[in-house]
mmCIF file of N, CA and C in Angstrom:
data_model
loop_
_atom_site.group_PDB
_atom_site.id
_atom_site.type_symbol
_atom_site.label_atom_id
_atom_site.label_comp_id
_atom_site.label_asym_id
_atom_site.label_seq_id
_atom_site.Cartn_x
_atom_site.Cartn_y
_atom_site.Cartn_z
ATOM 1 N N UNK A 1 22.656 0.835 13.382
ATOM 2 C CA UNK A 1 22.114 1.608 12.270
ATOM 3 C C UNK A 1 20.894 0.879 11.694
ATOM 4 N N UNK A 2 20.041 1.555 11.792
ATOM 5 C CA UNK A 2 18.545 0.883 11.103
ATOM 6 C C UNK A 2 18.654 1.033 9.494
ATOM 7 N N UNK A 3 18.572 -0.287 9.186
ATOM 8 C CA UNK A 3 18.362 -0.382 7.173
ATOM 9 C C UNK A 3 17.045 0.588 7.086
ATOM 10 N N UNK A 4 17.251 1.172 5.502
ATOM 11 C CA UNK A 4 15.936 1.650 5.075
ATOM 12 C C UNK A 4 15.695 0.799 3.843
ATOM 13 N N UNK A 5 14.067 0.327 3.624
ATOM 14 C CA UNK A 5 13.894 -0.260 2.653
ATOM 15 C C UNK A 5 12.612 0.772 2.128
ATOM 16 N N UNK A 6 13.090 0.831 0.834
ATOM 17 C CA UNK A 6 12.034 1.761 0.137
ATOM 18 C C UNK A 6 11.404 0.886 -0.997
ATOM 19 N N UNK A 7 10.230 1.460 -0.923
ATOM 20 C CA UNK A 7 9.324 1.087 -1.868
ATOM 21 C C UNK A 7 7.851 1.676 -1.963
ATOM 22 N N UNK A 8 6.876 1.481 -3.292
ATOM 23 C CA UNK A 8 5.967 1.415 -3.742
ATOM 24 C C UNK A 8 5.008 1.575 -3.372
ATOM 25 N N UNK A 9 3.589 2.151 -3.441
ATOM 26 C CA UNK A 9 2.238 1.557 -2.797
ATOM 27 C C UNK A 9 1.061 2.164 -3.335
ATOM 28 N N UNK A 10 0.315 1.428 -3.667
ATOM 29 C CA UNK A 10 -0.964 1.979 -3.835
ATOM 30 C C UNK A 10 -2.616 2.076 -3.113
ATOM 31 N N UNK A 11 -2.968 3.715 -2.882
ATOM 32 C CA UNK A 11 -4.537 3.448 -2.474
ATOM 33 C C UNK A 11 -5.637 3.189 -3.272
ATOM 34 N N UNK A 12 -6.152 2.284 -3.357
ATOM 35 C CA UNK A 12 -7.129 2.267 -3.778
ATOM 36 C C UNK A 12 -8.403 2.363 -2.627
ATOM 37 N N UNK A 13 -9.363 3.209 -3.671
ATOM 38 C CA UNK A 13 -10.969 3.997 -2.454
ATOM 39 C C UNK A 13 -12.047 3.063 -3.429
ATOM 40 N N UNK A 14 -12.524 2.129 -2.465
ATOM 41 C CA UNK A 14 -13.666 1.810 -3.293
ATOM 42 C C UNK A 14 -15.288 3.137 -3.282
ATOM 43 N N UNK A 15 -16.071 2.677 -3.696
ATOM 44 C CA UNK A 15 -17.172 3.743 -3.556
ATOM 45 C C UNK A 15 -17.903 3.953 -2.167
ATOM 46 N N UNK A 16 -17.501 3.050 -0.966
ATOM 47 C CA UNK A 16 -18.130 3.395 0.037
ATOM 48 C C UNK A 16 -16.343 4.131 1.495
ATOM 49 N N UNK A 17 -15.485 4.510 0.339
ATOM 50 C CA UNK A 17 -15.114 5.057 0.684
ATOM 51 C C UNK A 17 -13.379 4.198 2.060
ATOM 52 N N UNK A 18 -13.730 3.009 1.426
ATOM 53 C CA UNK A 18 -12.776 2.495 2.346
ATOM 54 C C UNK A 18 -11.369 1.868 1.614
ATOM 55 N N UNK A 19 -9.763 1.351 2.164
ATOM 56 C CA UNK A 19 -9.328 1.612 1.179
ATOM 57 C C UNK A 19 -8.787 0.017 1.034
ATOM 58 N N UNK A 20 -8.223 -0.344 -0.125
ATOM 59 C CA UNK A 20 -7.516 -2.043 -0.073
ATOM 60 C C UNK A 20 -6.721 -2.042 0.819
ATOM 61 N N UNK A 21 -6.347 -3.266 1.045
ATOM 62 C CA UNK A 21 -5.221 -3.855 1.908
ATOM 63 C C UNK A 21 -5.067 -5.356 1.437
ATOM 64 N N UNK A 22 -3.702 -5.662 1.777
ATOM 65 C CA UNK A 22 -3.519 -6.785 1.136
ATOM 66 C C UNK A 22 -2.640 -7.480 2.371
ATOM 67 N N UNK A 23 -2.714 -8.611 2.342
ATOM 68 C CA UNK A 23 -1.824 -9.215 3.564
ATOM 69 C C UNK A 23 -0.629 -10.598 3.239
ATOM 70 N N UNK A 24 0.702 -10.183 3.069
ATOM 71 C CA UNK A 24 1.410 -11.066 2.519
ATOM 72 C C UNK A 24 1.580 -12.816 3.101
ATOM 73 N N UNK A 25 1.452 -13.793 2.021
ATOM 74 C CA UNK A 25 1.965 -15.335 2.556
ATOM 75 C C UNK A 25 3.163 -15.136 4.069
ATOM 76 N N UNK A 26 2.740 -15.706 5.113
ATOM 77 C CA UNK A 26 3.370 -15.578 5.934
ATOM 78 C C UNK A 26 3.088 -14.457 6.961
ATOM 79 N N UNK A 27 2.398 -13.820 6.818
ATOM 80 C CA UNK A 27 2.824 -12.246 7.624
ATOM 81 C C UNK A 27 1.243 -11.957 8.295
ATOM 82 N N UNK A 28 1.362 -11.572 9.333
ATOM 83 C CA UNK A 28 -0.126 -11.209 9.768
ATOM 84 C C UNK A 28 -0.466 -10.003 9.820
ATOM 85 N N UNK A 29 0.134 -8.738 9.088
ATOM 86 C CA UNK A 29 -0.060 -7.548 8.891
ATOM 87 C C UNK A 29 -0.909 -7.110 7.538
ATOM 88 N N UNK A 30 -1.598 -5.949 7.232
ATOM 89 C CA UNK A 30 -1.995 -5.377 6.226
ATOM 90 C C UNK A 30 -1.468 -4.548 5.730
ATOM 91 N N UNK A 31 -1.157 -4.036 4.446
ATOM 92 C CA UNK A 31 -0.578 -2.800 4.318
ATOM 93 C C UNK A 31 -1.571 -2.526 2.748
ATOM 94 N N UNK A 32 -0.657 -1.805 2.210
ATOM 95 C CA UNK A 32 -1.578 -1.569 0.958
ATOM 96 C C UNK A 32 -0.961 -2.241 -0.268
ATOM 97 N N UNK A 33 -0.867 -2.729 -1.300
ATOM 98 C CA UNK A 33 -0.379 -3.149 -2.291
ATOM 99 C C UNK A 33 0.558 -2.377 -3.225
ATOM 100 N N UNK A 34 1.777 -3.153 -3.324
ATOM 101 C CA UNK A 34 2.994 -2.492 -3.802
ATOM 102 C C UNK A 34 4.277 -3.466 -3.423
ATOM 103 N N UNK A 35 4.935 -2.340 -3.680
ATOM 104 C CA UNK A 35 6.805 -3.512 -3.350
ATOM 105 C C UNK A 35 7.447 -2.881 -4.035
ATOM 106 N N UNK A 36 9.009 -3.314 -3.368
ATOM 107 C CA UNK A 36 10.299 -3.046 -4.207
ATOM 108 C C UNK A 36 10.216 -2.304 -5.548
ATOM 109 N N UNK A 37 10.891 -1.293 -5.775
ATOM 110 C CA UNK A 37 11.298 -0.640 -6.938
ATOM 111 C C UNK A 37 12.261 -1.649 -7.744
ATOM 112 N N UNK A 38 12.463 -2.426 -8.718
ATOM 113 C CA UNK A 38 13.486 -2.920 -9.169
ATOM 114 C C UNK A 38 14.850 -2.308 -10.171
ATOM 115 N N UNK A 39 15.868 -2.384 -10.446
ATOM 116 C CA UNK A 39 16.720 -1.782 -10.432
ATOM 117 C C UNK A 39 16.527 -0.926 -11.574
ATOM 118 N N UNK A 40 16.783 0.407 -11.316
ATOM 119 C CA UNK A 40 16.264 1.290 -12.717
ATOM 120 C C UNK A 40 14.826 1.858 -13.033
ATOM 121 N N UNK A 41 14.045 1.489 -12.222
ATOM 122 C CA UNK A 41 12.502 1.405 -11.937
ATOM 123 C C UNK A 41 12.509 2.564 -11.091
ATOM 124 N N UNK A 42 10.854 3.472 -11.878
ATOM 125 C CA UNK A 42 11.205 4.628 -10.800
ATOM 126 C C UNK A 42 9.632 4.144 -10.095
ATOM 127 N N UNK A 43 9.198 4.780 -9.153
ATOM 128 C CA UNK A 43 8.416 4.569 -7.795
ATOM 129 C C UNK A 43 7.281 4.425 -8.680
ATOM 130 N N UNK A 44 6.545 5.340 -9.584
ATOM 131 C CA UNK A 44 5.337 4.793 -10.226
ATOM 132 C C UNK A 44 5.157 3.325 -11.153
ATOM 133 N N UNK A 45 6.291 3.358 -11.908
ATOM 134 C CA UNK A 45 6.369 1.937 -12.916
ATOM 135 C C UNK A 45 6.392 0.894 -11.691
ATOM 136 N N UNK A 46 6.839 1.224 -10.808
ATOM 137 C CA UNK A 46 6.999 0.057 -9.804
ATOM 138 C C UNK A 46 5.270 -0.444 -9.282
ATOM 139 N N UNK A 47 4.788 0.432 -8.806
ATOM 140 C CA UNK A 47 3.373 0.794 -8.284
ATOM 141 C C UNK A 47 2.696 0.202 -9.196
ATOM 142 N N UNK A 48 2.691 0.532 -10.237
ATOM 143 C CA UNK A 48 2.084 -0.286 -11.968
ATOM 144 C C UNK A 48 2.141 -1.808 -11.748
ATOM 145 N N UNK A 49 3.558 -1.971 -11.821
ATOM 146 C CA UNK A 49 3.854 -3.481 -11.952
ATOM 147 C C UNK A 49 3.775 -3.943 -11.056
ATOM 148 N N UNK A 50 3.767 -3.691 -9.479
ATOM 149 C CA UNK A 50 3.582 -4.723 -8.325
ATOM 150 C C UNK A 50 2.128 -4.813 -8.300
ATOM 151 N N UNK A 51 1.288 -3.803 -8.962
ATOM 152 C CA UNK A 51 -0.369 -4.151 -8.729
ATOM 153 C C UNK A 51 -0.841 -5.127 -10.048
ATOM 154 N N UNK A 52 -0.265 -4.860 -10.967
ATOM 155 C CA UNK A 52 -0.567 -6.137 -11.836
ATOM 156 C C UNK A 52 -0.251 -7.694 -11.175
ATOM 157 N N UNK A 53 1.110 -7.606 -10.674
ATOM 158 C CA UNK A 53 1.557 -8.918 -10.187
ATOM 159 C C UNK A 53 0.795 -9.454 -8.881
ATOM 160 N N UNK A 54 0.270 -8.630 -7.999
ATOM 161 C CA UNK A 54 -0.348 -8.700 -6.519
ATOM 162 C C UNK A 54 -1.852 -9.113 -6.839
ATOM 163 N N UNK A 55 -2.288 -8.030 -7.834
ATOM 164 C CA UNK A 55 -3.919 -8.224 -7.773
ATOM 165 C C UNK A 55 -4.477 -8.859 -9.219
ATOM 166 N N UNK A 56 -3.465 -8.683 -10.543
ATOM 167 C CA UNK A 56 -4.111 -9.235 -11.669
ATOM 168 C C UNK A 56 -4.506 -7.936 -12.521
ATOM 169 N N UNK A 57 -4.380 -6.516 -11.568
ATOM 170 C CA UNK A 57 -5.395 -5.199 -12.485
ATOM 171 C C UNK A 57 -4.139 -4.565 -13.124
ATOM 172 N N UNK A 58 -4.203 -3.937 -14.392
ATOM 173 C CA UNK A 58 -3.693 -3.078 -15.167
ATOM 174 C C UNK A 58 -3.927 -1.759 -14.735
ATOM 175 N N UNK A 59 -3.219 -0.720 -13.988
ATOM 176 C CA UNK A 59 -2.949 -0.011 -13.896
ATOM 177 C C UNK A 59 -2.843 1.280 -14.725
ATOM 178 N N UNK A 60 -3.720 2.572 -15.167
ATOM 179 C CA UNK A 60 -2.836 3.553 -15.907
ATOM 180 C C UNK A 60 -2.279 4.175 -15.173
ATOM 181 N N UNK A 61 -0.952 4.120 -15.466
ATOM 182 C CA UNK A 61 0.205 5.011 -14.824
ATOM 183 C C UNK A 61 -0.143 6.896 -14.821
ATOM 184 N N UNK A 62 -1.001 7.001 -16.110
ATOM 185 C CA UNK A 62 -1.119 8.641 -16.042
ATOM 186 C C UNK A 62 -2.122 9.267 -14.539
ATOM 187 N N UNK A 63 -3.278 8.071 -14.903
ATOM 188 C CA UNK A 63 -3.971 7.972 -12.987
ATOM 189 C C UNK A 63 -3.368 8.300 -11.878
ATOM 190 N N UNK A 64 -2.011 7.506 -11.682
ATOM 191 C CA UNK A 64 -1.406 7.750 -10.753
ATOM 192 C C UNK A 64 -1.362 9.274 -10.068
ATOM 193 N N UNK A 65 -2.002 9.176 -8.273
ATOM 194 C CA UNK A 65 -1.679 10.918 -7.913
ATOM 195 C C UNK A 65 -0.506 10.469 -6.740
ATOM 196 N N UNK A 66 0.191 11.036 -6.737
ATOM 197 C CA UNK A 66 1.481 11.109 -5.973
ATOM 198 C C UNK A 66 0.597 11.601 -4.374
ATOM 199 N N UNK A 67 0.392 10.877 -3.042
ATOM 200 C CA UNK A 67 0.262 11.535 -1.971
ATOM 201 C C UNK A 67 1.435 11.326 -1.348
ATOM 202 N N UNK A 68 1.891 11.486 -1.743
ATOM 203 C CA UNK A 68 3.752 11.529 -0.657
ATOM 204 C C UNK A 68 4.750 10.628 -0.425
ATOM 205 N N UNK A 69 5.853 10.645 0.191
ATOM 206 C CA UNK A 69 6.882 9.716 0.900
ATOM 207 C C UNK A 69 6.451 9.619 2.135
ATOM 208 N N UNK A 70 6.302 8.211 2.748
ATOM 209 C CA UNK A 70 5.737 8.016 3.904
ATOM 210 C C UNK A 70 6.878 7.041 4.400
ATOM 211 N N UNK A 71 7.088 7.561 5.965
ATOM 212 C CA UNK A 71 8.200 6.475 6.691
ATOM 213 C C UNK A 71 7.622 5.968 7.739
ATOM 214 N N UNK A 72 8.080 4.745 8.771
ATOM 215 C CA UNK A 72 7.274 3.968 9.395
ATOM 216 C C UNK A 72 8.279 2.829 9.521
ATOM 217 N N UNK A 73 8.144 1.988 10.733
ATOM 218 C CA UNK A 73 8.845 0.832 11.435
ATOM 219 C C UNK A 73 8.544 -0.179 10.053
ATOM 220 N N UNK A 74 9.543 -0.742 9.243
ATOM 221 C CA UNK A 74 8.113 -2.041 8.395
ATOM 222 C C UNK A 74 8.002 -3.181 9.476
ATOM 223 N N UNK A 75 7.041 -3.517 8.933
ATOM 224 C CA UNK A 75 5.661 -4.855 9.372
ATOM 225 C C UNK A 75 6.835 -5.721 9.465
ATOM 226 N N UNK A 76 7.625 -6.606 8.551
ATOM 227 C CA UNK A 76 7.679 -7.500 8.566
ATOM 228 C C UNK A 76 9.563 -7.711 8.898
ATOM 229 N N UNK A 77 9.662 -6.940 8.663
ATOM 230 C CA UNK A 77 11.450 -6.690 8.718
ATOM 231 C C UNK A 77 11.878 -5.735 9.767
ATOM 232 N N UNK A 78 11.956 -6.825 10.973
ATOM 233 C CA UNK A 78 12.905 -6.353 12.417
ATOM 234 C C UNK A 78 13.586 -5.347 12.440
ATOM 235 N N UNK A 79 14.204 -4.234 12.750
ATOM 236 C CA UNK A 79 15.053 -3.326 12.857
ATOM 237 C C UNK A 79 15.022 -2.798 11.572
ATOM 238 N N UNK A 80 14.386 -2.653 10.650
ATOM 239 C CA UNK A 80 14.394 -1.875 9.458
ATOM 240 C C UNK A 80 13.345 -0.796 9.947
ATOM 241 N N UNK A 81 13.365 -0.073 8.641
ATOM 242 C CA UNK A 81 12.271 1.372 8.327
ATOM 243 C C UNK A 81 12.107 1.125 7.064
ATOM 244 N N UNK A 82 10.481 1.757 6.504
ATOM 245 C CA UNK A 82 10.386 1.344 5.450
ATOM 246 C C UNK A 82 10.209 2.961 5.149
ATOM 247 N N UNK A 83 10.690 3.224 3.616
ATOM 248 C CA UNK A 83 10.308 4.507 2.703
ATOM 249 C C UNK A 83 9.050 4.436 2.157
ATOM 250 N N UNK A 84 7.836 4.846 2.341
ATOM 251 C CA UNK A 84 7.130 4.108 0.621
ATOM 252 C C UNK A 84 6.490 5.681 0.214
ATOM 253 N N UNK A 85 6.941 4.994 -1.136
ATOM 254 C CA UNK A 85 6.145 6.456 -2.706
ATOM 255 C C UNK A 85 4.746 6.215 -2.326
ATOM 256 N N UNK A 86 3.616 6.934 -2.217
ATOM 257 C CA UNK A 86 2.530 6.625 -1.825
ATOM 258 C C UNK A 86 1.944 7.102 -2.909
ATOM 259 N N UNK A 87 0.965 6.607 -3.916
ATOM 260 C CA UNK A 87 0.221 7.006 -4.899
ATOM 261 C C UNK A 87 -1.447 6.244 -4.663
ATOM 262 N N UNK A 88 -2.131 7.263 -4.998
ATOM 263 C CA UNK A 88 -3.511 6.876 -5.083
ATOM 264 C C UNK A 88 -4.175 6.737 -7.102
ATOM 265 N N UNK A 89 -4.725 5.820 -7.119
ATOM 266 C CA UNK A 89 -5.421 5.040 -8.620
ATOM 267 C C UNK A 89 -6.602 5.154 -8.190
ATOM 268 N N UNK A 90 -7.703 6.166 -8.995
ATOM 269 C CA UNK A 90 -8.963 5.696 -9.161
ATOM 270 C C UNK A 90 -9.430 4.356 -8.997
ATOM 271 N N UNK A 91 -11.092 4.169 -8.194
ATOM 272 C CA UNK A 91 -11.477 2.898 -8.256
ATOM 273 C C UNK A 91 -11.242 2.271 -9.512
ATOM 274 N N UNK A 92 -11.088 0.320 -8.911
ATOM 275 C CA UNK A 92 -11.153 -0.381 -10.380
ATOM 276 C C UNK A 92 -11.929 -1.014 -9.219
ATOM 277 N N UNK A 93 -12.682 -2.039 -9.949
ATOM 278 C CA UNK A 93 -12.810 -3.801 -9.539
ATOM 279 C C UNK A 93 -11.938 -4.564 -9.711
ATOM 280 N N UNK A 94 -11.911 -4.785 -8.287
ATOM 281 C CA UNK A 94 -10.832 -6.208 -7.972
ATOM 282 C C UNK A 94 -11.422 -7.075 -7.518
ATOM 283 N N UNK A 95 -11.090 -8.672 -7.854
ATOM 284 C CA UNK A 95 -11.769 -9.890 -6.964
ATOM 285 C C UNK A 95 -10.863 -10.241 -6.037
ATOM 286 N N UNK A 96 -11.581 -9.859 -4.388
ATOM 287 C CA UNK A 96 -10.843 -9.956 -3.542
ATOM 288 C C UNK A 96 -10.807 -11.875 -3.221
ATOM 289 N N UNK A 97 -11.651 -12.265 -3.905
ATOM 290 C CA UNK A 97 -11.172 -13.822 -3.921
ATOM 291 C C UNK A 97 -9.780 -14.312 -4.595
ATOM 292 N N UNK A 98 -9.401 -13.573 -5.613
ATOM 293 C CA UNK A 98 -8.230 -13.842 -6.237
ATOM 294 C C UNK A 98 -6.735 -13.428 -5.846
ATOM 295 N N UNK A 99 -6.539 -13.188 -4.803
ATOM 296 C CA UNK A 99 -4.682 -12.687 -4.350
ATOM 297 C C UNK A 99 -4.000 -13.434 -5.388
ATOM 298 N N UNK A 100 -2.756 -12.854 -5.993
ATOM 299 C CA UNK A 100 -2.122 -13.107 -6.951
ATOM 300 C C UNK A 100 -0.561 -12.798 -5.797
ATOM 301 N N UNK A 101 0.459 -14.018 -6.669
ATOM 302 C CA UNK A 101 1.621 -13.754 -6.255
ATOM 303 C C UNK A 101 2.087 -14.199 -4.538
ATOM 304 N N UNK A 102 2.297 -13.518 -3.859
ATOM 305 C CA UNK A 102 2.799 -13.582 -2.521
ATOM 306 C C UNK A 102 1.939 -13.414 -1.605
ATOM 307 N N UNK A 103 0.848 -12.842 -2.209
ATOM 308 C CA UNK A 103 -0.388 -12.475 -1.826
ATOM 309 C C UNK A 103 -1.416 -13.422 -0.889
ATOM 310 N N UNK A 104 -1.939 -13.602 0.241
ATOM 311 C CA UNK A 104 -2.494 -14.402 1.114
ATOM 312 C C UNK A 104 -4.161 -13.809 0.936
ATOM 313 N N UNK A 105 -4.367 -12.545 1.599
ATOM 314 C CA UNK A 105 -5.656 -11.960 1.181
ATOM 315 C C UNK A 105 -5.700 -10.782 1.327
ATOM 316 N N UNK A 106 -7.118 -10.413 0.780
ATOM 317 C CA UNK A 106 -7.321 -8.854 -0.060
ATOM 318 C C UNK A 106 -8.269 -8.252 1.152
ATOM 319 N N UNK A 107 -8.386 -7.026 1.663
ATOM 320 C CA UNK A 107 -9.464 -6.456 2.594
ATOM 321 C C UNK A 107 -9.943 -5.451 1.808
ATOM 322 N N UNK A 108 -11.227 -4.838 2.473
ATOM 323 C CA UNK A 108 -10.767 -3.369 2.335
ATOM 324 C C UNK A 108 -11.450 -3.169 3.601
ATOM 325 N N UNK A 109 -10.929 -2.046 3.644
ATOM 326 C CA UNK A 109 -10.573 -1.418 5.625
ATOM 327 C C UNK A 109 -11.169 0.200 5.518
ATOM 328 N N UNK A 110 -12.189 0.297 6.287
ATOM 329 C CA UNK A 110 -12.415 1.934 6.815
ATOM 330 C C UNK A 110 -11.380 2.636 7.375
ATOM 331 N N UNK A 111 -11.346 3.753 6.621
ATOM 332 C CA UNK A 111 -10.369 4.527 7.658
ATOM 333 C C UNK A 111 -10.689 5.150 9.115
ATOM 334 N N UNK A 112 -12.258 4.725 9.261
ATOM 335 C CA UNK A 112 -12.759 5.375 10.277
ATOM 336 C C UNK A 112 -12.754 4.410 11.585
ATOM 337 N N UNK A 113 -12.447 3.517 11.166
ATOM 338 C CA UNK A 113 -12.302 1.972 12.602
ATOM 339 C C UNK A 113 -11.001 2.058 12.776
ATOM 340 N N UNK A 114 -10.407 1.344 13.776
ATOM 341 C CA UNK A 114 -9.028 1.147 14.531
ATOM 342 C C UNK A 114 -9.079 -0.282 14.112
ATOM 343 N N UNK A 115 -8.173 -0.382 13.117
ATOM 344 C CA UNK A 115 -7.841 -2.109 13.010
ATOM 345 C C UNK A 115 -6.322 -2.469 13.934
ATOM 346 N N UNK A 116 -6.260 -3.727 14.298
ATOM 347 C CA UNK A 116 -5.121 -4.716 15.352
ATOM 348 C C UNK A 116 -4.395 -4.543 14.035
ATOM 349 N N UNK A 117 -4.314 -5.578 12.790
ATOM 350 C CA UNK A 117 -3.520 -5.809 12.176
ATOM 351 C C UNK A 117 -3.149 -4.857 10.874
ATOM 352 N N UNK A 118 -3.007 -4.233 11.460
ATOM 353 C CA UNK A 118 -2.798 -3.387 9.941
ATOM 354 C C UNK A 118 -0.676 -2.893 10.474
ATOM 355 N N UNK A 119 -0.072 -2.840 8.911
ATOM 356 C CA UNK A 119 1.477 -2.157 9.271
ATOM 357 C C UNK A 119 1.457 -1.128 9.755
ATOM 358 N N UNK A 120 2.747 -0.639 10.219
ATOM 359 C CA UNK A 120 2.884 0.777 11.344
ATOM 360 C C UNK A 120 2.991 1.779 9.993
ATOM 361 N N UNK A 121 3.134 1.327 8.994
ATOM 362 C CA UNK A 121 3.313 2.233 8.302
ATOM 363 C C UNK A 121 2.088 3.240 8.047
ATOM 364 N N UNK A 122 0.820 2.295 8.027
ATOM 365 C CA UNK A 122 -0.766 2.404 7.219
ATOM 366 C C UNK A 122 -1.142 3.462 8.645
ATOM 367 N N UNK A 123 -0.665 2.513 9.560
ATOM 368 C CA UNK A 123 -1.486 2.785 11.382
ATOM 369 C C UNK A 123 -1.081 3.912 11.495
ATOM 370 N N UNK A 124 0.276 4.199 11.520
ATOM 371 C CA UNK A 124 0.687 5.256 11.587
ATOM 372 C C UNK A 124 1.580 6.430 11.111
ATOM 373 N N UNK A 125 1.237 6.504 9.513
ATOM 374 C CA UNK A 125 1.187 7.662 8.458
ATOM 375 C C UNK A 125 0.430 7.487 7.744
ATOM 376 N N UNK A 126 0.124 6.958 6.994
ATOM 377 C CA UNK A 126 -0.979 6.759 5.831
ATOM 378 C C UNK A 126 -2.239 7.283 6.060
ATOM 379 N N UNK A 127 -2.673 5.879 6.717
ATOM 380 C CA UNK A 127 -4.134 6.635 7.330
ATOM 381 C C UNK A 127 -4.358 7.417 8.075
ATOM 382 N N UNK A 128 -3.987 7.957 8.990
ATOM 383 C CA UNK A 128 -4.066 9.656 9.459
ATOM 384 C C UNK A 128 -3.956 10.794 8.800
ATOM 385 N N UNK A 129 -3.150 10.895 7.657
ATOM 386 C CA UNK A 129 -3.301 11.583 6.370
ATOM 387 C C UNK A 129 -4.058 11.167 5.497
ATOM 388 N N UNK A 130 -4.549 10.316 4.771
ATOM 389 C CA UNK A 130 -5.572 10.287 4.391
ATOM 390 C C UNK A 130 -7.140 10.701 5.132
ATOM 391 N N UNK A 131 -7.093 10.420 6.331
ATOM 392 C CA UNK A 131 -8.481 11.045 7.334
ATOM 393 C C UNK A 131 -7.925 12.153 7.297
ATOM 394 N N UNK A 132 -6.706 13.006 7.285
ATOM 395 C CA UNK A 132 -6.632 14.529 7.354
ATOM 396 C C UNK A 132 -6.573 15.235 5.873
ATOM 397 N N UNK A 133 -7.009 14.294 4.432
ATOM 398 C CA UNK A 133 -6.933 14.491 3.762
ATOM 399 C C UNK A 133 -5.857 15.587 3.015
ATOM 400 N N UNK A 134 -4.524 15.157 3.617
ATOM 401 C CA UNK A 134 -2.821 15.570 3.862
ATOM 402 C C UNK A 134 -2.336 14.516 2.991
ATOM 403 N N UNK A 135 -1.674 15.159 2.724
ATOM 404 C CA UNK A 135 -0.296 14.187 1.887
ATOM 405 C C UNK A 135 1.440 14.785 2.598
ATOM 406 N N UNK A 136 2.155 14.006 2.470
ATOM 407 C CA UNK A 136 3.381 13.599 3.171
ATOM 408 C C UNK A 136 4.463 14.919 2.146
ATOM 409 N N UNK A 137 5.581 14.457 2.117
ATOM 410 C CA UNK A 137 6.512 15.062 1.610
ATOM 411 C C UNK A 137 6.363 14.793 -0.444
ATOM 412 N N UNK A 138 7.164 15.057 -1.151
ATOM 413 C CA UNK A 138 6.365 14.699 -2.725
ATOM 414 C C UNK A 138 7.354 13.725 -2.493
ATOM 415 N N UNK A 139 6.660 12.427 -3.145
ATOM 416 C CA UNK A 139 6.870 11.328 -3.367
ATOM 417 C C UNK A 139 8.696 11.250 -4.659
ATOM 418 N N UNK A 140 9.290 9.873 -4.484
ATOM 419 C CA UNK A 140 10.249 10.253 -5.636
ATOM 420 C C UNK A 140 9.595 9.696 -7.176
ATOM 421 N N UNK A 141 10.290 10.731 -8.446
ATOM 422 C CA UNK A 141 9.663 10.244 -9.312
ATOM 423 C C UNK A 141 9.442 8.898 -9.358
#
């Protein structure tokens, strides 16, 4: 039986149109910034608080647009599947010199190139809906 681990995530689009990625201590994958719901926490407060803790930025939660529930092998955890709430936040400025937390480093990635390291999740749901400008199933509150 494959575990499911659900969680969090946010896109951010800078102005030339490409989106963050963040790559955890240890891990040679990209995904987008987010994590774990904690207990009682619904998928946006989570999204809020893992991007304060990851990148340092304050978040408005009303910003938040719901593009879907997205599933996918996760990156980093063998025989699991990951759930993630997928929400997109208007541009901010971020200093991609600064990773905060667990955080190793910050990209940002075209959706129009084929990157090696990016999660199966990004490779394959995320960014294909986002280039099909699609969203997934509605995300949970």
């Amino acid at each position: 039986m494959t575990e499911t681990i659900r969680v969090s995530a946010v896109v951010f689009r800078d102005p030339d149109g490409r989106v963050l990625t963040v790559r955890k201590r240890g891990t040679s994958r990209f995904m987008f910034p987010g994590g774990k719901p904690e207990p009682g926490e619904d998928a946006a407060t989570a999204a809020v608080r893992e991007c304060a803790e990851e990148l340092g930025v304050v978040l408005d939660a009303g910003a938040l647009r719901s593009l879907g529930s997205f599933t996918a092998d996760a990156a980093n955890e063998p025989g699991h599947r990951v759930v993630a709430d997928v929400f997109e936040h208007p541009y901010i400025a971020i200093d991609l010199g600064a990773p905060q937390a667990e955080i190793a480093e910050l990209a940002w990635m075209s959706l129009d190139e084929e990157h090696d390291g990016i999660a199966p999740l990004l490779r394959d749901a995320v960014f294909p809906a986002l280039r099909a400008g699609v969203s997934a199933a509605p995300a949970a509150g």
